[in-house]
mmCIF file of C-alpha atoms in Angstrom:
data_model
loop_
_atom_site.group_PDB
_atom_site.id
_atom_site.type_symbol
_atom_site.label_atom_id
_atom_site.label_comp_id
_atom_site.label_asym_id
_atom_site.label_seq_id
_atom_site.Cartn_x
_atom_site.Cartn_y
_atom_site.Cartn_z
ATOM 1 C CA TRP A 1 3.353 13.643 103.215
ATOM 2 C CA SER A 2 2.017 15.632 100.697
ATOM 3 C CA GLY A 3 0.397 13.590 97.884
ATOM 4 C CA PHE A 4 -1.304 11.070 100.133
ATOM 5 C CA PHE A 5 -4.501 13.042 99.991
ATOM 6 C CA SER A 6 -3.742 14.209 96.598
ATOM 7 C CA ASP A 7 -6.636 15.094 94.119
ATOM 8 C CA ASN A 8 -7.030 11.686 92.306
ATOM 9 C CA HIS A 9 -10.899 12.135 92.032
ATOM 10 C CA HIS A 10 -11.329 15.666 91.299
ATOM 11 C CA HIS A 11 -15.028 16.090 92.550
ATOM 12 C CA HIS A 12 -13.884 15.187 96.168
ATOM 13 C CA ALA A 13 -11.009 17.626 96.330
ATOM 14 C CA GLU A 14 -12.904 20.639 97.544
ATOM 15 C CA ASN A 15 -13.947 18.581 100.700
ATOM 16 C CA ASN A 16 -10.411 17.491 101.665
ATOM 17 C CA ASN A 17 -7.977 20.636 101.328
ATOM 18 C CA ASN A 18 -7.631 21.189 105.085
ATOM 19 C CA THR A 19 -6.736 17.527 105.386
ATOM 20 C CA THR A 20 -4.273 17.622 102.550
ATOM 21 C CA ARG A 21 -2.499 20.688 104.062
ATOM 22 C CA SER A 22 -2.176 19.001 107.458
ATOM 23 C CA ILE A 23 -0.901 15.790 106.148
ATOM 24 C CA GLY A 24 1.597 17.637 104.018
ATOM 25 C CA GLU A 25 2.840 19.536 106.945
ATOM 26 C CA ALA A 26 3.503 16.548 109.221
ATOM 27 C CA SER A 27 6.785 16.756 110.556
ATOM 28 C CA ASP A 28 7.314 13.018 111.249
ATOM 29 C CA ASP A 29 5.823 9.516 110.934
ATOM 30 C CA VAL A 30 4.161 9.888 114.467
ATOM 31 C CA GLU A 31 2.497 13.154 113.423
ATOM 32 C CA ALA A 32 1.469 11.735 110.062
ATOM 33 C CA VAL A 33 -0.133 8.502 111.909
ATOM 34 C CA ASP A 34 -1.860 10.723 114.317
ATOM 35 C CA LEU A 35 -3.239 13.156 111.666
ATOM 36 C CA VAL A 36 -4.431 10.465 109.483
ATOM 37 C CA LEU A 37 -6.141 8.609 112.069
ATOM 38 C CA LYS A 38 -8.087 11.868 113.355
ATOM 39 C CA ALA A 39 -9.060 12.593 109.780
ATOM 40 C CA MET A 40 -10.540 9.022 109.780
ATOM 41 C CA ARG A 41 -12.418 9.573 112.970
ATOM 42 C CA SER A 42 -13.641 13.006 112.165
ATOM 43 C CA HIS A 43 -15.061 12.104 108.517
ATOM 44 C CA GLU A 44 -16.159 8.443 108.839
ATOM 45 C CA LYS A 45 -19.173 9.100 106.249
ATOM 46 C CA ASN A 46 -16.794 10.468 103.688
ATOM 47 C CA ALA A 47 -15.810 7.616 101.410
ATOM 48 C CA TYR A 48 -12.916 9.709 99.811
ATOM 49 C CA VAL A 49 -11.128 10.777 103.201
ATOM 50 C CA GLN A 50 -11.429 6.778 104.214
ATOM 51 C CA GLU A 51 -10.177 5.897 100.783
ATOM 52 C CA GLU A 52 -7.222 8.316 101.081
ATOM 53 C CA ALA A 53 -6.483 7.559 104.878
ATOM 54 C CA CYS A 54 -6.353 3.999 104.100
ATOM 55 C CA GLY A 55 -3.936 4.532 101.313
ATOM 56 C CA ALA A 56 -1.826 6.824 103.728
ATOM 57 C CA LEU A 57 -1.629 4.072 106.624
ATOM 58 C CA SER A 58 -0.848 1.709 103.620
ATOM 59 C CA ILE A 59 2.129 3.676 102.973
ATOM 60 C CA LEU A 60 3.130 4.524 106.519
ATOM 61 C CA CYS A 61 3.281 1.126 107.935
ATOM 62 C CA ARG A 62 4.883 -0.772 104.727
ATOM 63 C CA ASN A 63 8.004 -2.082 105.947
ATOM 64 C CA HIS A 64 7.971 -0.144 109.096
ATOM 65 C CA ALA A 65 7.419 -2.120 112.341
ATOM 66 C CA ASP A 66 7.016 0.858 114.456
ATOM 67 C CA ASN A 67 4.337 2.731 112.314
ATOM 68 C CA GLN A 68 2.735 -0.750 112.232
ATOM 69 C CA THR A 69 2.617 -1.014 116.046
ATOM 70 C CA ARG A 70 1.611 2.706 116.336
ATOM 71 C CA ILE A 71 -1.309 2.650 113.844
ATOM 72 C CA SER A 72 -2.749 -0.678 115.631
ATOM 73 C CA GLU A 73 -2.397 0.698 118.931
ATOM 74 C CA ALA A 74 -4.166 3.746 118.081
ATOM 75 C CA GLY A 75 -6.975 2.038 117.041
ATOM 76 C CA GLY A 76 -6.029 2.220 113.182
ATOM 77 C CA VAL A 77 -6.714 -1.589 112.355
ATOM 78 C CA GLU A 78 -10.440 -0.835 113.924
ATOM 79 C CA LEU A 79 -10.878 2.541 111.899
ATOM 80 C CA VAL A 80 -9.661 0.696 108.653
ATOM 81 C CA LEU A 81 -12.359 -2.177 109.115
ATOM 82 C CA LEU A 82 -14.884 0.389 110.220
ATOM 83 C CA ALA A 83 -14.149 2.321 106.837
ATOM 84 C CA MET A 84 -14.736 -0.910 105.121
ATOM 85 C CA ARG A 85 -17.959 -1.640 106.722
ATOM 86 C CA ALA A 86 -19.335 1.779 106.227
ATOM 87 C CA HIS A 87 -18.524 1.974 102.557
ATOM 88 C CA GLU A 88 -19.090 -1.334 101.332
ATOM 89 C CA THR A 89 -20.111 -0.387 98.043
ATOM 90 C CA SER A 90 -17.042 1.956 97.350
ATOM 91 C CA ALA A 91 -14.286 -0.200 95.370
ATOM 92 C CA HIS A 92 -11.819 2.504 96.154
ATOM 93 C CA VAL A 93 -12.327 2.270 99.859
ATOM 94 C CA GLN A 94 -12.187 -1.396 99.770
ATOM 95 C CA GLU A 95 -9.074 -1.718 97.651
ATOM 96 C CA HIS A 96 -7.051 0.844 99.844
ATOM 97 C CA ALA A 97 -8.434 -0.512 102.953
ATOM 98 C CA CYS A 98 -7.229 -3.958 102.227
ATOM 99 C CA GLY A 99 -3.859 -2.436 101.042
ATOM 100 C CA ALA A 100 -3.527 -1.091 104.588
ATOM 101 C CA LEU A 101 -4.579 -4.275 106.158
ATOM 102 C CA TRP A 102 -1.782 -6.035 104.019
ATOM 103 C CA ASN A 103 0.937 -3.590 105.279
ATOM 104 C CA LEU A 104 -0.261 -3.863 108.767
ATOM 105 C CA CYS A 105 0.603 -7.472 108.383
ATOM 106 C CA HIS A 106 3.794 -7.223 106.544
ATOM 107 C CA ASN A 107 6.867 -8.929 107.718
ATOM 108 C CA ASN A 108 4.887 -11.259 109.916
ATOM 109 C CA HIS A 109 3.578 -8.518 112.379
ATOM 110 C CA ALA A 110 1.762 -11.034 114.842
ATOM 111 C CA ALA A 111 0.087 -8.675 116.838
ATOM 112 C CA ASN A 112 -1.719 -7.020 114.160
ATOM 113 C CA LYS A 113 -2.549 -10.379 112.627
ATOM 114 C CA THR A 114 -4.158 -11.351 116.024
ATOM 115 C CA ARG A 115 -5.910 -7.742 116.067
ATOM 116 C CA ILE A 116 -7.287 -8.003 112.580
ATOM 117 C CA GLY A 117 -8.435 -11.496 113.360
ATOM 118 C CA GLU A 118 -10.092 -10.858 116.524
ATOM 119 C CA ALA A 119 -11.954 -8.005 114.849
ATOM 120 C CA ASN A 120 -13.422 -10.177 112.279
ATOM 121 C CA GLY A 121 -10.949 -8.510 109.449
ATOM 122 C CA VAL A 122 -10.909 -11.689 107.477
ATOM 123 C CA ALA A 123 -14.603 -11.923 107.185
ATOM 124 C CA VAL A 124 -14.476 -8.247 106.226
ATOM 125 C CA VAL A 125 -11.886 -8.846 103.304
ATOM 126 C CA LEU A 126 -13.925 -11.657 101.878
ATOM 127 C CA SER A 127 -16.973 -9.418 101.918
ATOM 128 C CA ALA A 128 -14.952 -6.721 99.866
ATOM 129 C CA MET A 129 -14.014 -9.542 97.551
ATOM 130 C CA ARG A 130 -17.438 -10.990 97.099
ATOM 131 C CA ALA A 131 -19.023 -7.325 96.574
ATOM 132 C CA HIS A 132 -16.258 -6.189 94.174
ATOM 133 C CA ALA A 133 -15.816 -9.619 92.307
ATOM 134 C CA THR A 134 -15.044 -7.857 88.817
ATOM 135 C CA CYS A 135 -12.803 -5.229 90.284
ATOM 136 C CA THR A 136 -9.036 -6.398 90.103
ATOM 137 C CA GLY A 137 -7.597 -3.779 92.379
ATOM 138 C CA VAL A 138 -9.803 -5.046 95.186
ATOM 139 C CA GLN A 139 -8.979 -8.660 94.245
ATOM 140 C CA GLU A 140 -5.451 -7.982 94.377
ATOM 141 C CA GLN A 141 -5.201 -6.199 97.505
ATOM 142 C CA ALA A 142 -7.540 -8.459 99.339
ATOM 143 C CA CYS A 143 -5.590 -11.463 98.355
ATOM 144 C CA ALA A 144 -2.440 -9.858 99.660
ATOM 145 C CA ALA A 145 -4.080 -9.038 102.781
ATOM 146 C CA LEU A 146 -5.224 -12.518 103.089
ATOM 147 C CA GLN A 147 -1.827 -13.981 102.234
ATOM 148 C CA ASN A 148 0.010 -11.779 104.910
ATOM 149 C CA LEU A 149 -2.653 -12.552 107.510
ATOM 150 C CA CYS A 150 -2.235 -16.119 107.224
ATOM 151 C CA ALA A 151 1.382 -16.280 106.325
ATOM 152 C CA ASN A 152 3.665 -17.904 109.226
ATOM 153 C CA HIS A 153 0.526 -17.383 111.644
ATOM 154 C CA GLU A 154 0.055 -20.101 114.341
ATOM 155 C CA ALA A 155 -3.471 -19.021 115.383
#
């Protein structure tokens, strides 16, 4: 799992070395999910940790129904939305969080769609789109999240 918390933004690297090593040493998906969610809970105010954690969740649940369920049942949906609300001005957090929501709903994961909907996730995604109207990455990830939230959903 090394690389999920890589130093893409050099000015934040010094704050996240312990998290990087922990994710890099995860032995399996279960441990990786637990470590990512723990980092999100422990560093709610750190936009960089939230950005990278959302990116890691997105990768962990892409085309992986067990991880989609595991992340959701462990409170991951709520943590992603909390990150979006706490870091509304960070385009990076919004982009990666929308990507996580997109992949949490991938392949019509009905329980996650319902959970995101009940947590006002659509409104949070739309807010991100309004706040970052000129950021292509946010717009693309948000549209993909909305597409997956709406596709084949009967609610």
